[in-house]
XYZ file of C-alpha atoms in Angstrom:
506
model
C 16.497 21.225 11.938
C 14.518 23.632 14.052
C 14.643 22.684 17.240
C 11.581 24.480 18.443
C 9.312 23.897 15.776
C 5.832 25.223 15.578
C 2.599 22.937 15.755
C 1.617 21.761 12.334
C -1.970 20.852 11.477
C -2.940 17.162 10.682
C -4.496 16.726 7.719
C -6.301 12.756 8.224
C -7.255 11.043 10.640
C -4.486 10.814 13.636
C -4.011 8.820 17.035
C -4.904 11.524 18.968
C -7.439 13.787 16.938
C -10.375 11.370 16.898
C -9.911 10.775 20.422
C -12.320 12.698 22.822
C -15.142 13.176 19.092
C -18.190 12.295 19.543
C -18.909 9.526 16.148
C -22.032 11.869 15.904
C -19.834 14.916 15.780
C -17.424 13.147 13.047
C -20.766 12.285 10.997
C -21.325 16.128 11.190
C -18.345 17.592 10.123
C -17.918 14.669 7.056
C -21.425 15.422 5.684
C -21.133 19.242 6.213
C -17.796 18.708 4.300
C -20.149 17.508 1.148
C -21.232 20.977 -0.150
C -24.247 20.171 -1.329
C -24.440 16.461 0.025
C -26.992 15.669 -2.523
C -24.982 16.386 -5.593
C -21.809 13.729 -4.335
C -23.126 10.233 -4.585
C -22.693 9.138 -0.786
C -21.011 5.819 0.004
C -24.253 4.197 1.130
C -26.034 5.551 -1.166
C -28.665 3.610 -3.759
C -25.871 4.249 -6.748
C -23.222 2.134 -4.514
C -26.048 -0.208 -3.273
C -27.225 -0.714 -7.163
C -23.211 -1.387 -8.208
C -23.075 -4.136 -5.202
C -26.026 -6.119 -6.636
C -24.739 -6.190 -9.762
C -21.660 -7.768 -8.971
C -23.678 -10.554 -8.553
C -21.408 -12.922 -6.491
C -21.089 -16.473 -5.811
C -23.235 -16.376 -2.521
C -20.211 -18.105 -1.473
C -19.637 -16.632 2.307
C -15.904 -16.514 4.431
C -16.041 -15.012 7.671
C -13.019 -13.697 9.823
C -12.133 -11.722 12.881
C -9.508 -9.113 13.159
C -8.994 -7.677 16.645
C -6.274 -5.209 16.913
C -5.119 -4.960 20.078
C -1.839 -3.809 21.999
C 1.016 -6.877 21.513
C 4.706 -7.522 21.435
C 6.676 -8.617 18.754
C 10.081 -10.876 19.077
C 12.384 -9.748 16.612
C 15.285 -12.137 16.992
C 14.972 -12.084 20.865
C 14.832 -8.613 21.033
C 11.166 -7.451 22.099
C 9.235 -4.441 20.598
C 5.676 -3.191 22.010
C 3.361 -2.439 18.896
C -0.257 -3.139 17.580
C -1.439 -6.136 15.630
C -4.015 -8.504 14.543
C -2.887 -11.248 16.881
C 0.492 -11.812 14.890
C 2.943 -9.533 12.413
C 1.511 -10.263 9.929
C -2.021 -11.231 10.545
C -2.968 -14.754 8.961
C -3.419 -14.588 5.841
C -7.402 -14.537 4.711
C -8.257 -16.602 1.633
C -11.839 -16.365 -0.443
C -12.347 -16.902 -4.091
C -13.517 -14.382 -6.880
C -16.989 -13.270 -5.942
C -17.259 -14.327 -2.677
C -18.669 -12.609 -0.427
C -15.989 -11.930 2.224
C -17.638 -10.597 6.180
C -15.113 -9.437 8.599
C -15.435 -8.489 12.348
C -12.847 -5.511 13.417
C -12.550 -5.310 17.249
C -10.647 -2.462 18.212
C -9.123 -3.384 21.869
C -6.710 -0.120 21.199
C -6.848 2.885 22.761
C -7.286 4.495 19.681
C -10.224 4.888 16.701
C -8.754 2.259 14.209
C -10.148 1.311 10.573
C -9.407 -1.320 7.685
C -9.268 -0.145 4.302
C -9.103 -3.882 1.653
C -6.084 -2.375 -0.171
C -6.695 -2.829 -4.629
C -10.109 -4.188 -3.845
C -13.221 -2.297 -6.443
C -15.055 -3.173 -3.238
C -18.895 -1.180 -2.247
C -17.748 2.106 -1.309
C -18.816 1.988 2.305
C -16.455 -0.762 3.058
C -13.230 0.764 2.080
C -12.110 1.537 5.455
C -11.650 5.520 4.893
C -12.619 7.656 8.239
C -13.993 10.163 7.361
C -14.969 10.085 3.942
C -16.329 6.180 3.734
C -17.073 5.345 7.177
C -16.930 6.905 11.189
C -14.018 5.188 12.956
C -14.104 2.392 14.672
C -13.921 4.112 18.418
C -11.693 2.468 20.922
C -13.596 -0.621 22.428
C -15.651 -1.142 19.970
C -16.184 -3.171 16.414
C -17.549 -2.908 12.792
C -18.227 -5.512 10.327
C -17.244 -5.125 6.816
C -18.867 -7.101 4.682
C -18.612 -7.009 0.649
C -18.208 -9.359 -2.810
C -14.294 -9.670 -3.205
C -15.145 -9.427 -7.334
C -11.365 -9.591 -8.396
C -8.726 -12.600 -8.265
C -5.171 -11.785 -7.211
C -3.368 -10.127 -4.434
C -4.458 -8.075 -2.289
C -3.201 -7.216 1.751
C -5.102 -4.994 4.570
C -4.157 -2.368 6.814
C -5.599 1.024 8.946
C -6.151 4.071 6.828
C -6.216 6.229 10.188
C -3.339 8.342 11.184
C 0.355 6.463 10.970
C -0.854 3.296 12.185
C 0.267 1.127 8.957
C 3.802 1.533 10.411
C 2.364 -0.630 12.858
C 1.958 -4.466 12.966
C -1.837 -3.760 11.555
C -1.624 -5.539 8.228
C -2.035 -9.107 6.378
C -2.415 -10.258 3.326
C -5.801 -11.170 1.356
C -5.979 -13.430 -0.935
C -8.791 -13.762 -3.604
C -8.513 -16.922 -5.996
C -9.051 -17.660 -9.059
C -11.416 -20.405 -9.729
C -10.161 -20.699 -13.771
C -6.404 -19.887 -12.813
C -4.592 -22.216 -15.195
C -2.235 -23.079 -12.534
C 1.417 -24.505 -13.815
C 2.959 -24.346 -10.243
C 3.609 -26.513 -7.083
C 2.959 -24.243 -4.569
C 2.389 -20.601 -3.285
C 4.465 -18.200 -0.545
C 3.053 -15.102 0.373
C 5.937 -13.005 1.292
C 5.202 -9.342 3.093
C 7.953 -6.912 3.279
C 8.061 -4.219 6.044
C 10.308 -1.399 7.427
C 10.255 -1.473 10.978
C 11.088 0.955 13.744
C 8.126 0.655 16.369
C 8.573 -0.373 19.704
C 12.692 0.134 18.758
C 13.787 3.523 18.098
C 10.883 5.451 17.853
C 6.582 5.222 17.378
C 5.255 5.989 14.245
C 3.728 9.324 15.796
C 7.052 10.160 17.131
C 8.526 9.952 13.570
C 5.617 12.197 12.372
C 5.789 14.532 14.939
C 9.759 14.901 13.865
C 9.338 15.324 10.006
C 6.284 17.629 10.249
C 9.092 20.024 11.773
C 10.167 20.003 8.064
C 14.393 19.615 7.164
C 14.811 23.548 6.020
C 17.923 23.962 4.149
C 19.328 20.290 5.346
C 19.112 19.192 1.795
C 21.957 21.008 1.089
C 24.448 18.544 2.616
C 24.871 17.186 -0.407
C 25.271 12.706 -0.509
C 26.418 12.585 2.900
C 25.122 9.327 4.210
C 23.470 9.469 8.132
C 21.372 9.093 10.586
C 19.351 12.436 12.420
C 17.397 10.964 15.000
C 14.574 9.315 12.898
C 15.716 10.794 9.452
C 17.960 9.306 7.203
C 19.710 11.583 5.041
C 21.663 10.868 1.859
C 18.992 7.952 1.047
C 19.391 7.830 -3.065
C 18.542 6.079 -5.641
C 18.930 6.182 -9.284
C 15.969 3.537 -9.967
C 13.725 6.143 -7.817
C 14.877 9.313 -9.332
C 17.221 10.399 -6.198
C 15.692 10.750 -2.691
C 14.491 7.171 -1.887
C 13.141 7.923 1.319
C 13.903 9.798 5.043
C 12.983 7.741 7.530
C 15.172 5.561 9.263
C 14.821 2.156 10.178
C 16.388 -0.151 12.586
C 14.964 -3.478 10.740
C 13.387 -4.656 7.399
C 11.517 -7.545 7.760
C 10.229 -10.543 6.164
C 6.778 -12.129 7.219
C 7.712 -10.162 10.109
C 11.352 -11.687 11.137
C 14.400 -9.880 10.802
C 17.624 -11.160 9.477
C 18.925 -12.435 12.369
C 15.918 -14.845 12.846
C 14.800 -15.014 9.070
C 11.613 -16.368 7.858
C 12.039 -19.829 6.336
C 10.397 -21.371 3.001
C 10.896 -24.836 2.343
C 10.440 -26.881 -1.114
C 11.646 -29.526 -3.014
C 14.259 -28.970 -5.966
C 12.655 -28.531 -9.133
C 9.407 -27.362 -7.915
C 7.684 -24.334 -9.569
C 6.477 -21.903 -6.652
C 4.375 -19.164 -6.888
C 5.497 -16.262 -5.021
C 2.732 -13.217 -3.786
C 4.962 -10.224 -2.781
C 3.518 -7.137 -1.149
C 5.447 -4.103 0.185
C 3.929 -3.269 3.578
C 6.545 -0.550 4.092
C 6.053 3.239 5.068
C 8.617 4.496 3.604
C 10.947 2.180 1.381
C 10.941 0.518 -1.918
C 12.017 -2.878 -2.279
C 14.509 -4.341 -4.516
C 13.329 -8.326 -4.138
C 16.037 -11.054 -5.583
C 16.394 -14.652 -5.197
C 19.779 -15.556 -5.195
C 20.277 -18.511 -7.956
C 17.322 -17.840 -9.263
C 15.358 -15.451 -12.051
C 11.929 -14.609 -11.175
C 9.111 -14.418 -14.010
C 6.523 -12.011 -13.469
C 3.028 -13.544 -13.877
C 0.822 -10.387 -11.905
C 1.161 -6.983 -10.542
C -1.661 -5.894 -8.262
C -3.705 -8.875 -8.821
C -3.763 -8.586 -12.210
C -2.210 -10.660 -15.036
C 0.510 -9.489 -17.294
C 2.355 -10.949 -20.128
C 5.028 -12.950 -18.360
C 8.560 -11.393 -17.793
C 11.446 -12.680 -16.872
C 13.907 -10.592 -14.496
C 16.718 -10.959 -11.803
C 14.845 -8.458 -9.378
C 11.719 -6.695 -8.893
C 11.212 -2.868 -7.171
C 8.355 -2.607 -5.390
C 7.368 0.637 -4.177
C 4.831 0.883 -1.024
C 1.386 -0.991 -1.683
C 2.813 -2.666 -4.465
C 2.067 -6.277 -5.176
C 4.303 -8.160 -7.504
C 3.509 -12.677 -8.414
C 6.114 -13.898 -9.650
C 7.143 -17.819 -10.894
C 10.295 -19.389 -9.852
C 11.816 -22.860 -9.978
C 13.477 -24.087 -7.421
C 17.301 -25.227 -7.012
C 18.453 -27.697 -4.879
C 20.275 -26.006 -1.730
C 19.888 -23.286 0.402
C 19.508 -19.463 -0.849
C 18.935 -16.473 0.142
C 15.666 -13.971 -0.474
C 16.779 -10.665 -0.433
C 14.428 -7.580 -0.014
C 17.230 -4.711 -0.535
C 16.060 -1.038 0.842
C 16.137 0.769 -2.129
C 18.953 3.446 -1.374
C 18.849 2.689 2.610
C 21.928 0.295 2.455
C 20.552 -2.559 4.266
C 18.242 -5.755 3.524
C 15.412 -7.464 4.792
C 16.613 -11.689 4.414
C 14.701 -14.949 4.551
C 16.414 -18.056 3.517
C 14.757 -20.746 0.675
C 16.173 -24.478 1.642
C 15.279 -27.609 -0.664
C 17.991 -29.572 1.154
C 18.353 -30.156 4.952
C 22.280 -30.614 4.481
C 22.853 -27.133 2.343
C 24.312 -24.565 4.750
C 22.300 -21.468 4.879
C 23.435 -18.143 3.163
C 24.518 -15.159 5.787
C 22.330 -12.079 5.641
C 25.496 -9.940 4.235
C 25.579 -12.288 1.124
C 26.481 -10.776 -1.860
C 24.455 -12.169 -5.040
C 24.419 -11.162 -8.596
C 20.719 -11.088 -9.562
C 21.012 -7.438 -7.284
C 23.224 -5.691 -9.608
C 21.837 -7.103 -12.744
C 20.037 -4.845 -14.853
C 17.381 -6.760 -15.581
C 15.288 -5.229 -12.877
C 11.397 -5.911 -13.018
C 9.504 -2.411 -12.927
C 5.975 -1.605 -13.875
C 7.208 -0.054 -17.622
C 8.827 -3.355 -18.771
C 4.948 -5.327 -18.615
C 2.092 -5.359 -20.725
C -1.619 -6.000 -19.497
C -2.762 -9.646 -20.416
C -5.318 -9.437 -23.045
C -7.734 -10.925 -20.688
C -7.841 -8.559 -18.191
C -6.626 -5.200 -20.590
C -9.247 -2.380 -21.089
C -11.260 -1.759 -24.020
C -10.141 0.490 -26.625
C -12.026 3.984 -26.225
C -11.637 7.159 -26.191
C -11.912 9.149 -22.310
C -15.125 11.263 -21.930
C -13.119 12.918 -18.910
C -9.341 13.921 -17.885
C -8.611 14.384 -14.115
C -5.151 16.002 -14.102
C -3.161 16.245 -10.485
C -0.172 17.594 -9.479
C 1.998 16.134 -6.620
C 3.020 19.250 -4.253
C 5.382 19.902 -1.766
C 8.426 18.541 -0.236
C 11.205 17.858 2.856
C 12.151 20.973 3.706
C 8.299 22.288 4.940
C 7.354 18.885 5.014
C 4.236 20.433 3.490
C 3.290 17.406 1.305
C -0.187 17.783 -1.015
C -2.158 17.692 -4.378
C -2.294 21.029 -6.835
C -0.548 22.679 -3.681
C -3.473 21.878 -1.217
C -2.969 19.941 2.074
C -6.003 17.493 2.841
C -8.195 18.419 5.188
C -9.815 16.207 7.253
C -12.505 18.272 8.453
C -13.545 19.527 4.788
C -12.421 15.885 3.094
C -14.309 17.168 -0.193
C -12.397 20.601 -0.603
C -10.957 20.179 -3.697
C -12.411 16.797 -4.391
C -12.112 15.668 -8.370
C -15.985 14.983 -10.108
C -16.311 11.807 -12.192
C -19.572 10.178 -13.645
C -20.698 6.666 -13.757
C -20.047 5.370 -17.086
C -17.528 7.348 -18.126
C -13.947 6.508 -19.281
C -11.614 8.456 -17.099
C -8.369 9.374 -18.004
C -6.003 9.966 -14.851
C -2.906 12.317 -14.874
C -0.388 12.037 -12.140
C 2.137 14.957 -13.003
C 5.230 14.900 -9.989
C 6.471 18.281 -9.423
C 8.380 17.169 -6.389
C 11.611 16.298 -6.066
C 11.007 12.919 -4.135
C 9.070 9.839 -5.951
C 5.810 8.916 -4.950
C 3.781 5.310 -4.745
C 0.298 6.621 -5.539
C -2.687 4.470 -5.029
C -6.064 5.017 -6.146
C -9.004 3.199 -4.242
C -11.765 1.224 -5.708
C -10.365 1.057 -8.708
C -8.119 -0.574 -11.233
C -6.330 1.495 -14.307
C -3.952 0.541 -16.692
C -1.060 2.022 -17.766
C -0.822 3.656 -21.469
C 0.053 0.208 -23.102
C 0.733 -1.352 -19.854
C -0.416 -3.457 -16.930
C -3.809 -2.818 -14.965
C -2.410 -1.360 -11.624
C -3.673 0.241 -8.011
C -0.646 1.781 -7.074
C 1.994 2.887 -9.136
C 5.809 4.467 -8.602
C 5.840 8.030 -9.993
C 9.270 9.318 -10.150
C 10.513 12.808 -9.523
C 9.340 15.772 -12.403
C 7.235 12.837 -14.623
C 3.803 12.569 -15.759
C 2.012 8.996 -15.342
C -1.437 8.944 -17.480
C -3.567 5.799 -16.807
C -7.311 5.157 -17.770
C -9.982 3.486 -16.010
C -13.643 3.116 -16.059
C -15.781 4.835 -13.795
C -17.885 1.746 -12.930
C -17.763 1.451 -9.307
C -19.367 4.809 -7.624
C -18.958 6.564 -4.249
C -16.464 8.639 -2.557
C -12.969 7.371 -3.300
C -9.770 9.022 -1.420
C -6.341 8.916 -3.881
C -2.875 9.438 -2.233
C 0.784 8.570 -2.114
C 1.287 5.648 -0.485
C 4.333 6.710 1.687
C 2.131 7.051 4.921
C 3.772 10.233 6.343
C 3.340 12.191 3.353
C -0.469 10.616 3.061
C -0.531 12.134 6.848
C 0.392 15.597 6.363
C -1.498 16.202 2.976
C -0.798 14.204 0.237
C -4.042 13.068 -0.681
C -7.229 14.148 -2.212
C -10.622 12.279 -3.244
C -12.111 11.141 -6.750
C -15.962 11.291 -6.138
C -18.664 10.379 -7.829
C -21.254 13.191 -8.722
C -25.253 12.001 -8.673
């Protein structure tokens, strides 16, 4: 690696490069950025406004309080300096389909922060996105979000400034289902992480070393190891090679590592509902159960026909419910780092006698093939689109790679100070059909906001794996207008480019 390498330009919205601007100077450069303003409907604009009311809503109200703020986190007596919502994760926020959901941020950082409701079609101005949606939420200060939550499922929270969601700033959100049918005796929400802050390295730190790009390093071939906070020889067949390059010291589960792992507790027999969401940066998830087969009920807060499978990837943003029933004894949960050789562990226990698995267990369900992926499920007729033919095609390409580290769409690196350079027009109204082509040779979790697709004959998704040199198409309808940002979900290639922004036109 070079070991003088020259300053690269940020493309969103770091630590540092809000500090010191003026939120009237930020409001400046994001509307100059909308060339002309008038012709891009604006995210507080009477279209958005009009979409809001006609949600309707339950007039049902919840209310929280986030306040991130500086903290430390005990991982198995270990401690490690980081930011949070009070605790990693932050409680867990529960409304039901419709409600109206009002949220107080308090930023006690020394940072600009934000919250972006990650899945939720939410009002445009409340997605959390400095610039394009909202200014920042300076350092000492607060904003309240406040929107209908108009789907059930799972959903989680986090910043969508800089490299902060390799942070402690995250938690899950909940919206229920007043009709769900039920059939189970309880719920977990289970968040997996990779974790390195406060232990080897900060999140910037990392950044600052991959933006120096790997040059020719690829060509070491599979050699496994660790360069300061890149991990070479990460592969994967199930991701298409390259799983991932950072490295990380701990995976965790509901914020414990393996040496102190999270505990769930039942009673044999029970059915439990399980609500899994990757929180990671950088790693997919293989999740197993040992004893135990897990049926797929939901991916991204949406129903699919029900699946039954040993594991289930999950790539970054990713949220997988799944049904199990339990056994009587003590087993282990498993969240394997896809390609990173090592686990994040919690332990189930129906029995106080059962002795509790090790974190080195070996179990069958994680070599089985029957491994839960987005391709093997089928949208629920309830929730699957309406046959019809698209009135547009937005086509993408995924750009770049390790060796610049020049991530970015159709070979263009976001720009934060021009956010609607190369921005993709939509209509209200319209059926939209999405193409995701990867030319890169990495896979890619890519996430659209404010919006659900579906798959061609599959499940209605948010985020979805895209695997090296393939092609996803998904449709959705263009019923939910503003500014929207779209982007790989591995937050360091987000950072340095990989994203770009679906708007609505007037």
């Amino acid at each position: 690696m070079n070991p003088s390498p020259a300053p690269r330009p940020r493309f969103l919205l770091t630590r540092r490069g809000f500090l010191g601007v003026s939120i009237g100077a930020v409001a400046t450069v994001a509307l100059a950025s909308c060339a002309p303003a008038a012709n891009w409907v604006q995210p507080d604009g009477a279209q958005v406004q009009g979409a809001e009311r006609r949600r309707g809503g339950t007039g049902k109200v919840t209310t929280a309080t986030l306040t991130a703020a500086p903290t430390v986190l005990d991982l198995a007596g270990a401690t490690a300096p980081t930011w949070a919502f009070g605790s990693v994760p932050a409680p867990v926020i529960r409304l039901g389909a419709g409600d109206t959901l009002k949220a107080t941020v308090r930023n006690q950082l020394e940072a600009d922060t934000s919250v972006h409701w990650h899945g939720l079609a939410l009002r445009n101005d409340m997605d959390g996105v400095p610039p394009v949606t909202q200014q920042p939420i300076k350092a000492g200060a607060s904003f309240d979000y406040e929107f209908i939550a108009p789907d059930p499922g799972t959903y989680w929270f986090h910043p969508h400034v800089g490299v902060q969601l390799d942070r402690g700033l995250y938690g899950a959100l909940i919206v229920e289902d007043p009709a769900e049918p039920g059939g189970y005796d309880d719920e977990w929400v289970i968040i997996l992480d990779d974790w390195l802050d406060g232990v080897t390295a900060t999140p910037d730190d990392v950044l600052d070393e991959l933006s120096a790009g790997m040059g020719d390093m690829g060509g070491m071939g599979d050699m496994f190891m660790r360069m300061g906070n890149t991990l070479m020889g990460a592969t994967s067949d199930l991701l298409g090679g390259d799983a991932g390059d950072v490295y990380y010291p701990l995976y965790l589960v509901n914020g414990k590592p393996p040496a102190d792992p999270t505990q769930f507790t039942g009673r044999a027999g029970e059915k439990v509902r399980l609500r899994i969401i990757n929180a990671g940066s950088d790693t997919a998830f293989r999740l197993a159960i040992g004893g135990h087969t897990l049926t797929i009920t939901h991916t991204d807060g949406f129903p699919v026909e029900p699946v039954e499978v040993d594991s289930i990837l999950i790539g970054m943003g990713e949220r997988y419910d799944a049904i199990i029933t339990l056994d009587d004894g003590a087993f282990p949960l498993i969240a394997q780092a896809e390609g990173k050789r090592d686990r994040g562990f919690a332990v189930i226990r129906t029995g106080s006698a059962a002795a509790a698995p090790t974190a080195d267990v070996s179990i069958p369900e994680l070599t089985s093939s029957r491994i839960g992926t987005a391709q093997l499920l089928t949208s629920d007729s309830s929730v699957a689109l309406s046959s019809r033919q698209p009135d547009r095609t937005v086509a993408i390409t995924l750009s770049g790679g390790m060796a610049e580290y020049d991530w970015g769409i159709d070979g263009r690196r976001f720009d934060m100070n021009q956010p609607l350079d190369g921005a993709h027009e939509i209509r209200e109204g319209e059926r939209v059909r999405f193409t995701i082509t990867n030319d890169t040779e990495m896979w890619h979790p890519f996430h659209l906001h404010g919006h659900t697709y579906q798959h061609e004959g599959g499940p209605r998704k948010d985020t979805s794996i895209i695997l090296p040199k393939q092609t996803l198409t998904v449709d959705f309808d263009a019923d939910n207008p503003g500014l929207w940002v779209a982007h790989c979900h591995n937050i360091y290639h987000a950072e340095t480019g990989m994203t770009t922004v679906i708007g609505y036109r007037a």
